[in-house]
């Protein structure tokens, strides 16, 4: 590194093909499908017959909706100056819902029934 710092630096950069593969995998895994089920949702209302479980799950979904609404309100509040970065994108990472495609939001429910 002392003899040729530029060569040492260039060795740390990932080759172009490997970078393209990595970015492609990240994009594919980050996309939301039209039939995706989000955290706090189920595709069937009849996933259990236990009324306590159904009520707890309903409360959980309601709490997640309240959190999502709070995030949206905070993003609109100018008093929260650090809610956006230099590119002025609102904070959406923990919002549980999302549109189709690459949206940088939404928490998919990884448990399939």
mmCIF file of N, CA, C and O in Angstrom:
data_model
loop_
_atom_site.group_PDB
_atom_site.id
_atom_site.type_symbol
_atom_site.label_atom_id
_atom_site.label_comp_id
_atom_site.label_asym_id
_atom_site.label_seq_id
_atom_site.Cartn_x
_atom_site.Cartn_y
_atom_site.Cartn_z
ATOM 1 N N UNK A 1 0.825 -1.189 0.000
ATOM 2 C CA UNK A 1 0.000 0.000 0.000
ATOM 3 C C UNK A 1 0.865 1.246 0.000
ATOM 4 O O UNK A 1 0.511 2.233 -0.633
ATOM 5 N N UNK A 2 1.988 1.190 0.693
ATOM 6 C CA UNK A 2 2.870 2.351 0.757
ATOM 7 C C UNK A 2 3.466 2.636 -0.614
ATOM 8 O O UNK A 2 3.569 3.786 -1.035
ATOM 9 N N UNK A 3 3.837 1.572 -1.357
ATOM 10 C CA UNK A 3 4.460 1.749 -2.666
ATOM 11 C C UNK A 3 3.476 2.241 -3.715
ATOM 12 O O UNK A 3 3.820 3.068 -4.548
ATOM 13 N N UNK A 4 2.251 1.690 -3.698
ATOM 14 C CA UNK A 4 1.282 2.056 -4.721
ATOM 15 C C UNK A 4 -0.124 2.091 -4.104
ATOM 16 O O UNK A 4 -0.897 1.144 -4.217
ATOM 17 N N UNK A 5 -0.488 3.212 -3.469
ATOM 18 C CA UNK A 5 -1.791 3.293 -2.794
ATOM 19 C C UNK A 5 -2.977 3.176 -3.759
ATOM 20 O O UNK A 5 -4.007 2.622 -3.406
ATOM 21 N N UNK A 6 -2.810 3.658 -4.983
ATOM 22 C CA UNK A 6 -3.903 3.575 -5.943
ATOM 23 C C UNK A 6 -4.204 2.105 -6.287
ATOM 24 O O UNK A 6 -5.359 1.696 -6.349
ATOM 25 N N UNK A 7 -3.175 1.310 -6.504
ATOM 26 C CA UNK A 7 -3.356 -0.110 -6.811
ATOM 27 C C UNK A 7 -3.993 -0.832 -5.618
ATOM 28 O O UNK A 7 -4.882 -1.673 -5.790
ATOM 29 N N UNK A 8 -3.552 -0.504 -4.422
ATOM 30 C CA UNK A 8 -4.126 -1.113 -3.219
ATOM 31 C C UNK A 8 -5.606 -0.755 -3.096
ATOM 32 O O UNK A 8 -6.436 -1.608 -2.764
ATOM 33 N N UNK A 9 -5.948 0.485 -3.379
ATOM 34 C CA UNK A 9 -7.338 0.917 -3.324
ATOM 35 C C UNK A 9 -8.178 0.173 -4.365
ATOM 36 O O UNK A 9 -9.280 -0.307 -4.075
ATOM 37 N N UNK A 10 -7.685 0.081 -5.590
ATOM 38 C CA UNK A 10 -8.435 -0.572 -6.656
ATOM 39 C C UNK A 10 -8.674 -2.049 -6.376
ATOM 40 O O UNK A 10 -9.666 -2.621 -6.831
ATOM 41 N N UNK A 11 -7.793 -2.686 -5.610
ATOM 42 C CA UNK A 11 -7.999 -4.088 -5.248
ATOM 43 C C UNK A 11 -9.176 -4.274 -4.286
ATOM 44 O O UNK A 11 -9.707 -5.367 -4.161
ATOM 45 N N UNK A 12 -9.566 -3.221 -3.598
ATOM 46 C CA UNK A 12 -10.683 -3.328 -2.652
ATOM 47 C C UNK A 12 -12.036 -3.201 -3.338
ATOM 48 O O UNK A 12 -13.061 -3.497 -2.728
ATOM 49 N N UNK A 13 -12.065 -2.767 -4.583
ATOM 50 C CA UNK A 13 -13.324 -2.569 -5.302
ATOM 51 C C UNK A 13 -13.774 -3.899 -5.897
ATOM 52 O O UNK A 13 -13.013 -4.608 -6.534
ATOM 53 N N UNK A 14 -15.047 -4.219 -5.704
ATOM 54 C CA UNK A 14 -15.620 -5.455 -6.224
ATOM 55 C C UNK A 14 -15.650 -5.400 -7.745
ATOM 56 O O UNK A 14 -15.997 -4.368 -8.316
ATOM 57 N N UNK A 15 -15.314 -6.503 -8.415
ATOM 58 C CA UNK A 15 -15.368 -6.534 -9.884
ATOM 59 C C UNK A 15 -16.776 -6.220 -10.405
ATOM 60 O O UNK A 15 -17.788 -6.468 -9.733
ATOM 61 N N UNK A 16 -16.859 -5.691 -11.611
ATOM 62 C CA UNK A 16 -18.122 -5.224 -12.186
ATOM 63 C C UNK A 16 -19.185 -6.329 -12.245
ATOM 64 O O UNK A 16 -20.330 -6.120 -11.841
ATOM 65 N N UNK A 17 -18.835 -7.511 -12.723
ATOM 66 C CA UNK A 17 -19.813 -8.592 -12.842
ATOM 67 C C UNK A 17 -20.379 -8.976 -11.474
ATOM 68 O O UNK A 17 -21.591 -9.120 -11.304
ATOM 69 N N UNK A 18 -19.506 -9.119 -10.498
ATOM 70 C CA UNK A 18 -19.946 -9.484 -9.144
ATOM 71 C C UNK A 18 -20.852 -8.404 -8.558
ATOM 72 O O UNK A 18 -21.857 -8.700 -7.902
ATOM 73 N N UNK A 19 -20.520 -7.151 -8.807
ATOM 74 C CA UNK A 19 -21.346 -6.037 -8.333
ATOM 75 C C UNK A 19 -22.721 -6.083 -8.971
ATOM 76 O O UNK A 19 -23.740 -5.900 -8.295
ATOM 77 N N UNK A 20 -22.793 -6.342 -10.276
ATOM 78 C CA UNK A 20 -24.089 -6.419 -10.963
ATOM 79 C C UNK A 20 -24.943 -7.564 -10.434
ATOM 80 O O UNK A 20 -26.151 -7.412 -10.254
ATOM 81 N N UNK A 21 -24.321 -8.695 -10.171
ATOM 82 C CA UNK A 21 -25.061 -9.831 -9.609
ATOM 83 C C UNK A 21 -25.603 -9.464 -8.227
ATOM 84 O O UNK A 21 -26.782 -9.696 -7.918
ATOM 85 N N UNK A 22 -24.762 -8.876 -7.401
ATOM 86 C CA UNK A 22 -25.186 -8.481 -6.047
ATOM 87 C C UNK A 22 -26.337 -7.497 -6.095
ATOM 88 O O UNK A 22 -27.338 -7.648 -5.376
ATOM 89 N N UNK A 23 -26.230 -6.469 -6.933
ATOM 90 C CA UNK A 23 -27.291 -5.463 -7.025
ATOM 91 C C UNK A 23 -28.581 -6.064 -7.578
ATOM 92 O O UNK A 23 -29.676 -5.705 -7.145
ATOM 93 N N UNK A 24 -28.457 -6.980 -8.524
ATOM 94 C CA UNK A 24 -29.650 -7.632 -9.075
ATOM 95 C C UNK A 24 -30.370 -8.453 -8.011
ATOM 96 O O UNK A 24 -31.598 -8.412 -7.905
ATOM 97 N N UNK A 25 -29.626 -9.195 -7.225
ATOM 98 C CA UNK A 25 -30.223 -10.003 -6.154
ATOM 99 C C UNK A 25 -30.892 -9.091 -5.123
ATOM 100 O O UNK A 25 -32.016 -9.359 -4.685
ATOM 101 N N UNK A 26 -30.229 -8.007 -4.749
ATOM 102 C CA UNK A 26 -30.808 -7.072 -3.777
ATOM 103 C C UNK A 26 -32.110 -6.487 -4.312
ATOM 104 O O UNK A 26 -33.113 -6.399 -3.601
ATOM 105 N N UNK A 27 -32.121 -6.102 -5.590
ATOM 106 C CA UNK A 27 -33.336 -5.524 -6.164
ATOM 107 C C UNK A 27 -34.471 -6.544 -6.218
ATOM 108 O O UNK A 27 -35.607 -6.246 -5.858
ATOM 109 N N UNK A 28 -34.162 -7.753 -6.632
ATOM 110 C CA UNK A 28 -35.196 -8.795 -6.710
ATOM 111 C C UNK A 28 -35.779 -9.088 -5.331
ATOM 112 O O UNK A 28 -36.988 -9.193 -5.161
ATOM 113 N N UNK A 29 -34.923 -9.195 -4.338
ATOM 114 C CA UNK A 29 -35.401 -9.503 -2.990
ATOM 115 C C UNK A 29 -36.113 -8.323 -2.338
ATOM 116 O O UNK A 29 -36.846 -8.494 -1.378
ATOM 117 N N UNK A 30 -35.898 -7.112 -2.859
ATOM 118 C CA UNK A 30 -36.514 -5.918 -2.280
ATOM 119 C C UNK A 30 -37.856 -5.581 -2.906
ATOM 120 O O UNK A 30 -38.564 -4.714 -2.397
ATOM 121 N N UNK A 31 -38.208 -6.216 -3.974
ATOM 122 C CA UNK A 31 -39.478 -5.915 -4.648
ATOM 123 C C UNK A 31 -40.650 -6.515 -3.880
ATOM 124 O O UNK A 31 -40.556 -7.575 -3.306
ATOM 125 N N UNK A 32 -41.770 -5.809 -3.936
ATOM 126 C CA UNK A 32 -42.999 -6.286 -3.304
ATOM 127 C C UNK A 32 -43.925 -6.829 -4.375
ATOM 128 O O UNK A 32 -44.173 -6.179 -5.385
ATOM 129 N N UNK A 33 -44.449 -8.010 -4.145
ATOM 130 C CA UNK A 33 -45.362 -8.645 -5.087
ATOM 131 C C UNK A 33 -46.782 -8.142 -4.851
ATOM 132 O O UNK A 33 -47.122 -7.662 -3.768
ATOM 133 N N UNK A 34 -47.621 -8.287 -5.876
ATOM 134 C CA UNK A 34 -49.005 -7.817 -5.749
ATOM 135 C C UNK A 34 -49.798 -8.644 -4.743
ATOM 136 O O UNK A 34 -50.769 -8.165 -4.162
ATOM 137 N N UNK A 35 -49.383 -9.894 -4.509
ATOM 138 C CA UNK A 35 -50.115 -10.747 -3.574
ATOM 139 C C UNK A 35 -49.408 -10.885 -2.228
ATOM 140 O O UNK A 35 -49.689 -11.797 -1.458
ATOM 141 N N UNK A 36 -48.509 -9.959 -1.936
ATOM 142 C CA UNK A 36 -47.736 -10.039 -0.699
ATOM 143 C C UNK A 36 -48.607 -9.722 0.517
ATOM 144 O O UNK A 36 -49.475 -8.857 0.462
ATOM 145 N N UNK A 37 -48.371 -10.426 1.579
ATOM 146 C CA UNK A 37 -49.103 -10.229 2.828
ATOM 147 C C UNK A 37 -48.145 -9.561 3.804
ATOM 148 O O UNK A 37 -47.027 -10.024 4.005
ATOM 149 N N UNK A 38 -48.578 -8.474 4.422
ATOM 150 C CA UNK A 38 -47.710 -7.693 5.286
ATOM 151 C C UNK A 38 -47.892 -8.049 6.751
ATOM 152 O O UNK A 38 -48.908 -8.619 7.144
ATOM 153 N N UNK A 39 -46.898 -7.699 7.519
ATOM 154 C CA UNK A 39 -46.899 -7.958 8.948
ATOM 155 C C UNK A 39 -48.191 -7.425 9.563
ATOM 156 O O UNK A 39 -48.572 -6.279 9.344
ATOM 157 N N UNK A 40 -48.873 -8.262 10.300
ATOM 158 C CA UNK A 40 -50.138 -7.883 10.918
ATOM 159 C C UNK A 40 -51.354 -8.219 10.068
ATOM 160 O O UNK A 40 -52.473 -7.912 10.446
ATOM 161 N N UNK A 41 -51.133 -8.832 8.913
ATOM 162 C CA UNK A 41 -52.230 -9.235 8.023
ATOM 163 C C UNK A 41 -52.164 -10.735 7.790
ATOM 164 O O UNK A 41 -51.116 -11.360 7.934
ATOM 165 N N UNK A 42 -53.278 -11.319 7.405
ATOM 166 C CA UNK A 42 -53.351 -12.731 7.014
ATOM 167 C C UNK A 42 -54.144 -12.799 5.714
ATOM 168 O O UNK A 42 -55.031 -11.977 5.470
ATOM 169 N N UNK A 43 -53.879 -13.797 4.893
ATOM 170 C CA UNK A 43 -54.619 -13.930 3.646
ATOM 171 C C UNK A 43 -55.976 -14.595 3.859
ATOM 172 O O UNK A 43 -56.826 -14.568 2.990
ATOM 173 N N UNK A 44 -56.186 -15.174 5.015
ATOM 174 C CA UNK A 44 -57.455 -15.822 5.323
ATOM 175 C C UNK A 44 -57.917 -15.387 6.713
ATOM 176 O O UNK A 44 -57.126 -15.338 7.651
ATOM 177 N N UNK A 45 -59.181 -15.080 6.829
ATOM 178 C CA UNK A 45 -59.724 -14.713 8.141
ATOM 179 C C UNK A 45 -59.906 -15.940 9.035
ATOM 180 O O UNK A 45 -60.116 -15.824 10.227
ATOM 181 N N UNK A 46 -59.803 -17.094 8.446
ATOM 182 C CA UNK A 46 -60.061 -18.340 9.169
ATOM 183 C C UNK A 46 -58.782 -19.100 9.490
ATOM 184 O O UNK A 46 -58.756 -20.319 9.493
ATOM 185 N N UNK A 47 -57.707 -18.387 9.767
ATOM 186 C CA UNK A 47 -56.425 -19.037 10.047
ATOM 187 C C UNK A 47 -56.411 -19.687 11.416
ATOM 188 O O UNK A 47 -55.584 -20.534 11.690
ATOM 189 N N UNK A 48 -57.320 -19.279 12.295
ATOM 190 C CA UNK A 48 -57.480 -19.924 13.599
ATOM 191 C C UNK A 48 -58.910 -19.715 14.084
ATOM 192 O O UNK A 48 -59.568 -18.762 13.691
ATOM 193 N N UNK A 49 -59.348 -20.604 14.927
ATOM 194 C CA UNK A 49 -60.695 -20.456 15.499
ATOM 195 C C UNK A 49 -60.632 -19.946 16.934
ATOM 196 O O UNK A 49 -61.659 -19.753 17.566
ATOM 197 N N UNK A 50 -59.439 -19.710 17.442
ATOM 198 C CA UNK A 50 -59.242 -19.226 18.814
ATOM 199 C C UNK A 50 -59.557 -17.731 18.870
ATOM 200 O O UNK A 50 -58.855 -16.908 18.297
ATOM 201 N N UNK A 51 -60.619 -17.376 19.569
ATOM 202 C CA UNK A 51 -61.059 -15.976 19.615
ATOM 203 C C UNK A 51 -60.031 -15.071 20.299
ATOM 204 O O UNK A 51 -59.871 -13.914 19.917
ATOM 205 N N UNK A 52 -59.319 -15.580 21.303
ATOM 206 C CA UNK A 52 -58.291 -14.774 21.970
ATOM 207 C C UNK A 52 -57.141 -14.462 21.011
ATOM 208 O O UNK A 52 -56.636 -13.340 20.973
ATOM 209 N N UNK A 53 -56.755 -15.460 20.228
ATOM 210 C CA UNK A 53 -55.688 -15.245 19.249
ATOM 211 C C UNK A 53 -56.127 -14.253 18.177
ATOM 212 O O UNK A 53 -55.356 -13.376 17.778
ATOM 213 N N UNK A 54 -57.362 -14.376 17.717
ATOM 214 C CA UNK A 54 -57.882 -13.456 16.709
ATOM 215 C C UNK A 54 -57.919 -12.022 17.238
ATOM 216 O O UNK A 54 -57.541 -11.076 16.533
ATOM 217 N N UNK A 55 -58.342 -11.852 18.483
ATOM 218 C CA UNK A 55 -58.401 -10.516 19.076
ATOM 219 C C UNK A 55 -57.002 -9.945 19.263
ATOM 220 O O UNK A 55 -56.754 -8.771 18.981
ATOM 221 N N UNK A 56 -56.067 -10.766 19.739
ATOM 222 C CA UNK A 56 -54.683 -10.312 19.924
ATOM 223 C C UNK A 56 -54.073 -9.916 18.584
ATOM 224 O O UNK A 56 -53.379 -8.896 18.479
ATOM 225 N N UNK A 57 -54.335 -10.717 17.544
ATOM 226 C CA UNK A 57 -53.797 -10.406 16.225
ATOM 227 C C UNK A 57 -54.416 -9.134 15.667
ATOM 228 O O UNK A 57 -53.738 -8.316 15.034
ATOM 229 N N UNK A 58 -55.701 -8.929 15.912
ATOM 230 C CA UNK A 58 -56.378 -7.696 15.485
ATOM 231 C C UNK A 58 -55.769 -6.487 16.196
ATOM 232 O O UNK A 58 -55.511 -5.455 15.573
ATOM 233 N N UNK A 59 -55.538 -6.614 17.502
ATOM 234 C CA UNK A 59 -54.908 -5.525 18.255
ATOM 235 C C UNK A 59 -53.504 -5.228 17.730
ATOM 236 O O UNK A 59 -53.102 -4.070 17.618
ATOM 237 N N UNK A 60 -52.761 -6.290 17.424
ATOM 238 C CA UNK A 60 -51.416 -6.135 16.871
ATOM 239 C C UNK A 60 -51.468 -5.371 15.552
ATOM 240 O O UNK A 60 -50.710 -4.414 15.333
ATOM 241 N N UNK A 61 -52.364 -5.744 14.655
ATOM 242 C CA UNK A 61 -52.515 -5.057 13.375
ATOM 243 C C UNK A 61 -52.919 -3.597 13.564
ATOM 244 O O UNK A 61 -52.426 -2.709 12.864
ATOM 245 N N UNK A 62 -53.816 -3.339 14.513
ATOM 246 C CA UNK A 62 -54.232 -1.958 14.797
ATOM 247 C C UNK A 62 -53.057 -1.129 15.315
ATOM 248 O O UNK A 62 -52.908 0.036 14.937
ATOM 249 N N UNK A 63 -52.249 -1.721 16.190
ATOM 250 C CA UNK A 63 -51.076 -1.012 16.699
ATOM 251 C C UNK A 63 -50.093 -0.701 15.573
ATOM 252 O O UNK A 63 -49.512 0.397 15.521
ATOM 253 N N UNK A 64 -49.897 -1.630 14.662
ATOM 254 C CA UNK A 64 -49.007 -1.385 13.530
ATOM 255 C C UNK A 64 -49.545 -0.262 12.645
ATOM 256 O O UNK A 64 -48.777 0.571 12.150
ATOM 257 N N UNK A 65 -50.850 -0.223 12.454
ATOM 258 C CA UNK A 65 -51.459 0.853 11.658
ATOM 259 C C UNK A 65 -51.252 2.206 12.327
ATOM 260 O O UNK A 65 -50.977 3.208 11.653
ATOM 261 N N UNK A 66 -51.379 2.252 13.659
ATOM 262 C CA UNK A 66 -51.149 3.503 14.395
ATOM 263 C C UNK A 66 -49.697 3.955 14.252
ATOM 264 O O UNK A 66 -49.428 5.135 14.075
ATOM 265 N N UNK A 67 -48.771 3.007 14.314
ATOM 266 C CA UNK A 67 -47.353 3.331 14.165
ATOM 267 C C UNK A 67 -47.090 3.874 12.760
ATOM 268 O O UNK A 67 -46.373 4.866 12.584
ATOM 269 N N UNK A 68 -47.680 3.253 11.758
ATOM 270 C CA UNK A 68 -47.507 3.724 10.379
ATOM 271 C C UNK A 68 -48.053 5.141 10.217
ATOM 272 O O UNK A 68 -47.420 5.992 9.588
ATOM 273 N N UNK A 69 -49.197 5.411 10.815
ATOM 274 C CA UNK A 69 -49.782 6.753 10.750
ATOM 275 C C UNK A 69 -48.878 7.767 11.458
ATOM 276 O O UNK A 69 -48.683 8.884 10.975
ATOM 277 N N UNK A 70 -48.306 7.380 12.589
ATOM 278 C CA UNK A 70 -47.401 8.270 13.325
ATOM 279 C C UNK A 70 -46.148 8.581 12.497
ATOM 280 O O UNK A 70 -45.693 9.724 12.473
ATOM 281 N N UNK A 71 -45.620 7.582 11.811
ATOM 282 C CA UNK A 71 -44.459 7.813 10.948
ATOM 283 C C UNK A 71 -44.820 8.800 9.839
ATOM 284 O O UNK A 71 -44.067 9.741 9.555
ATOM 285 N N UNK A 72 -45.985 8.617 9.235
ATOM 286 C CA UNK A 72 -46.437 9.520 8.168
ATOM 287 C C UNK A 72 -46.587 10.941 8.690
ATOM 288 O O UNK A 72 -46.145 11.901 8.034
ATOM 289 N N UNK A 73 -47.178 11.103 9.870
ATOM 290 C CA UNK A 73 -47.349 12.438 10.458
ATOM 291 C C UNK A 73 -46.004 13.076 10.785
ATOM 292 O O UNK A 73 -45.797 14.264 10.540
ATOM 293 N N UNK A 74 -45.084 12.305 11.323
ATOM 294 C CA UNK A 74 -43.764 12.849 11.640
ATOM 295 C C UNK A 74 -43.007 13.255 10.387
ATOM 296 O O UNK A 74 -42.253 14.221 10.404
ATOM 297 N N UNK A 75 -43.190 12.505 9.313
ATOM 298 C CA UNK A 75 -42.530 12.871 8.062
ATOM 299 C C UNK A 75 -43.016 14.217 7.537
ATOM 300 O O UNK A 75 -42.272 14.923 6.859
ATOM 301 N N UNK A 76 -44.258 14.571 7.839
ATOM 302 C CA UNK A 76 -44.838 15.839 7.380
ATOM 303 C C UNK A 76 -44.496 16.999 8.303
ATOM 304 O O UNK A 76 -44.642 18.153 7.918
ATOM 305 N N UNK A 77 -44.060 16.736 9.526
ATOM 306 C CA UNK A 77 -43.808 17.773 10.521
ATOM 307 C C UNK A 77 -42.444 18.434 10.284
ATOM 308 O O UNK A 77 -41.405 17.773 10.388
ATOM 309 N N UNK A 78 -42.426 19.732 9.967
ATOM 310 C CA UNK A 78 -41.143 20.406 9.706
ATOM 311 C C UNK A 78 -40.256 20.534 10.941
ATOM 312 O O UNK A 78 -39.060 20.795 10.816
ATOM 313 N N UNK A 79 -40.826 20.340 12.132
ATOM 314 C CA UNK A 79 -40.011 20.396 13.350
ATOM 315 C C UNK A 79 -39.043 19.225 13.449
ATOM 316 O O UNK A 79 -38.044 19.292 14.145
ATOM 317 N N UNK A 80 -39.359 18.143 12.752
ATOM 318 C CA UNK A 80 -38.457 16.994 12.713
ATOM 319 C C UNK A 80 -37.528 17.160 11.513
ATOM 320 O O UNK A 80 -37.715 16.559 10.465
ATOM 321 N N UNK A 81 -36.531 17.997 11.682
ATOM 322 C CA UNK A 81 -35.658 18.374 10.565
ATOM 323 C C UNK A 81 -34.819 17.216 10.058
ATOM 324 O O UNK A 81 -34.372 17.223 8.923
ATOM 325 N N UNK A 82 -34.571 16.224 10.884
ATOM 326 C CA UNK A 82 -33.731 15.110 10.465
ATOM 327 C C UNK A 82 -34.546 13.933 9.959
ATOM 328 O O UNK A 82 -34.046 12.825 9.881
ATOM 329 N N UNK A 83 -35.793 14.156 9.585
ATOM 330 C CA UNK A 83 -36.635 13.067 9.085
ATOM 331 C C UNK A 83 -36.251 12.679 7.665
ATOM 332 O O UNK A 83 -36.637 11.645 7.160
ATOM 333 N N UNK A 84 -35.550 13.554 6.968
ATOM 334 C CA UNK A 84 -35.120 13.259 5.608
ATOM 335 C C UNK A 84 -33.628 13.496 5.509
ATOM 336 O O UNK A 84 -33.061 14.310 6.233
ATOM 337 N N UNK A 85 -33.010 12.798 4.605
ATOM 338 C CA UNK A 85 -31.576 12.978 4.377
ATOM 339 C C UNK A 85 -31.349 14.054 3.333
ATOM 340 O O UNK A 85 -32.250 14.816 2.988
ATOM 341 N N UNK A 86 -30.144 14.116 2.785
ATOM 342 C CA UNK A 86 -29.825 15.153 1.809
ATOM 343 C C UNK A 86 -30.658 15.050 0.525
ATOM 344 O O UNK A 86 -30.776 16.009 -0.202
ATOM 345 N N UNK A 87 -31.254 13.901 0.253
ATOM 346 C CA UNK A 87 -32.077 13.760 -0.944
ATOM 347 C C UNK A 87 -33.567 13.947 -0.641
ATOM 348 O O UNK A 87 -34.404 13.737 -1.492
ATOM 349 N N UNK A 88 -33.892 14.342 0.566
ATOM 350 C CA UNK A 88 -35.265 14.661 0.989
ATOM 351 C C UNK A 88 -36.234 13.506 0.786
ATOM 352 O O UNK A 88 -37.354 13.698 0.348
ATOM 353 N N UNK A 89 -35.815 12.285 1.114
ATOM 354 C CA UNK A 89 -36.719 11.139 1.099
ATOM 355 C C UNK A 89 -37.268 10.936 2.504
ATOM 356 O O UNK A 89 -36.511 10.910 3.459
ATOM 357 N N UNK A 90 -38.575 10.797 2.652
ATOM 358 C CA UNK A 90 -39.133 10.576 3.982
ATOM 359 C C UNK A 90 -38.748 9.204 4.518
ATOM 360 O O UNK A 90 -38.445 8.292 3.759
ATOM 361 N N UNK A 91 -38.797 9.064 5.827
ATOM 362 C CA UNK A 91 -38.508 7.793 6.474
ATOM 363 C C UNK A 91 -39.690 6.862 6.255
ATOM 364 O O UNK A 91 -40.809 7.173 6.636
ATOM 365 N N UNK A 92 -39.458 5.725 5.623
ATOM 366 C CA UNK A 92 -40.548 4.793 5.333
ATOM 367 C C UNK A 92 -40.199 3.351 5.674
ATOM 368 O O UNK A 92 -41.019 2.458 5.470
ATOM 369 N N UNK A 93 -39.027 3.110 6.180
ATOM 370 C CA UNK A 93 -38.541 1.746 6.359
ATOM 371 C C UNK A 93 -39.472 0.881 7.208
ATOM 372 O O UNK A 93 -39.721 -0.265 6.882
ATOM 373 N N UNK A 94 -40.008 1.401 8.300
ATOM 374 C CA UNK A 94 -40.839 0.587 9.184
ATOM 375 C C UNK A 94 -42.325 0.695 8.901
ATOM 376 O O UNK A 94 -43.135 0.179 9.657
ATOM 377 N N UNK A 95 -42.700 1.358 7.812
ATOM 378 C CA UNK A 95 -44.111 1.361 7.453
ATOM 379 C C UNK A 95 -44.450 -0.018 6.910
ATOM 380 O O UNK A 95 -43.767 -0.541 6.050
ATOM 381 N N UNK A 96 -45.527 -0.595 7.422
ATOM 382 C CA UNK A 96 -45.798 -2.001 7.129
ATOM 383 C C UNK A 96 -46.442 -2.227 5.780
ATOM 384 O O UNK A 96 -46.405 -3.324 5.260
ATOM 385 N N UNK A 97 -47.067 -1.241 5.186
ATOM 386 C CA UNK A 97 -47.728 -1.446 3.903
ATOM 387 C C UNK A 97 -46.867 -0.914 2.767
ATOM 388 O O UNK A 97 -45.955 -0.126 2.981
ATOM 389 N N UNK A 98 -47.184 -1.356 1.558
ATOM 390 C CA UNK A 98 -46.397 -0.932 0.409
ATOM 391 C C UNK A 98 -47.174 -1.183 -0.868
ATOM 392 O O UNK A 98 -48.040 -2.055 -0.925
ATOM 393 N N UNK A 99 -46.837 -0.428 -1.892
ATOM 394 C CA UNK A 99 -47.359 -0.701 -3.221
ATOM 395 C C UNK A 99 -46.493 -1.777 -3.858
ATOM 396 O O UNK A 99 -45.481 -2.189 -3.301
ATOM 397 N N UNK A 100 -46.861 -2.215 -5.045
ATOM 398 C CA UNK A 100 -46.051 -3.196 -5.769
ATOM 399 C C UNK A 100 -44.728 -2.577 -6.190
ATOM 400 O O UNK A 100 -44.624 -1.368 -6.350
ATOM 401 N N UNK A 101 -43.731 -3.418 -6.375
ATOM 402 C CA UNK A 101 -42.459 -2.954 -6.903
ATOM 403 C C UNK A 101 -41.459 -2.601 -5.827
ATOM 404 O O UNK A 101 -41.572 -3.002 -4.674
ATOM 405 N N UNK A 102 -40.474 -1.809 -6.198
ATOM 406 C CA UNK A 102 -39.394 -1.406 -5.309
ATOM 407 C C UNK A 102 -39.772 -0.085 -4.665
ATOM 408 O O UNK A 102 -39.737 0.957 -5.294
ATOM 409 N N UNK A 103 -40.194 -0.108 -3.399
ATOM 410 C CA UNK A 103 -40.748 1.085 -2.760
ATOM 411 C C UNK A 103 -39.980 1.548 -1.533
ATOM 412 O O UNK A 103 -40.253 2.606 -1.007
ATOM 413 N N UNK A 104 -39.049 0.745 -1.042
ATOM 414 C CA UNK A 104 -38.284 1.054 0.171
ATOM 415 C C UNK A 104 -39.182 1.168 1.402
ATOM 416 O O UNK A 104 -38.907 1.921 2.313
ATOM 417 N N UNK A 105 -40.280 0.445 1.397
ATOM 418 C CA UNK A 105 -41.154 0.400 2.560
ATOM 419 C C UNK A 105 -41.886 -0.921 2.586
ATOM 420 O O UNK A 105 -41.877 -1.669 1.632
ATOM 421 N N UNK A 106 -42.544 -1.191 3.677
ATOM 422 C CA UNK A 106 -43.312 -2.418 3.804
ATOM 423 C C UNK A 106 -42.539 -3.506 4.508
ATOM 424 O O UNK A 106 -41.365 -3.706 4.257
ATOM 425 N N UNK A 107 -43.191 -4.171 5.435
ATOM 426 C CA UNK A 107 -42.585 -5.289 6.169
ATOM 427 C C UNK A 107 -43.361 -6.530 5.789
ATOM 428 O O UNK A 107 -44.453 -6.772 6.292
ATOM 429 N N UNK A 108 -42.831 -7.323 4.843
ATOM 430 C CA UNK A 108 -43.560 -8.525 4.451
ATOM 431 C C UNK A 108 -43.694 -9.512 5.605
ATOM 432 O O UNK A 108 -42.806 -9.621 6.440
ATOM 433 N N UNK A 109 -44.810 -10.200 5.630
ATOM 434 C CA UNK A 109 -45.035 -11.242 6.612
ATOM 435 C C UNK A 109 -44.385 -12.497 6.060
ATOM 436 O O UNK A 109 -44.863 -13.074 5.090
ATOM 437 N N UNK A 110 -43.285 -12.925 6.652
ATOM 438 C CA UNK A 110 -42.539 -14.049 6.109
ATOM 439 C C UNK A 110 -43.168 -15.396 6.456
ATOM 440 O O UNK A 110 -42.719 -16.422 6.002
ATOM 441 N N UNK A 111 -44.209 -15.380 7.256
ATOM 442 C CA UNK A 111 -44.859 -16.631 7.646
ATOM 443 C C UNK A 111 -46.017 -16.879 6.676
ATOM 444 O O UNK A 111 -46.956 -16.115 6.607
ATOM 445 N N UNK A 112 -45.927 -17.934 5.920
ATOM 446 C CA UNK A 112 -47.000 -18.286 4.988
ATOM 447 C C UNK A 112 -47.885 -19.343 5.616
ATOM 448 O O UNK A 112 -47.415 -20.224 6.313
ATOM 449 N N UNK A 113 -49.166 -19.247 5.319
ATOM 450 C CA UNK A 113 -50.114 -20.230 5.842
ATOM 451 C C UNK A 113 -50.351 -21.271 4.776
ATOM 452 O O UNK A 113 -50.493 -21.028 3.645
#
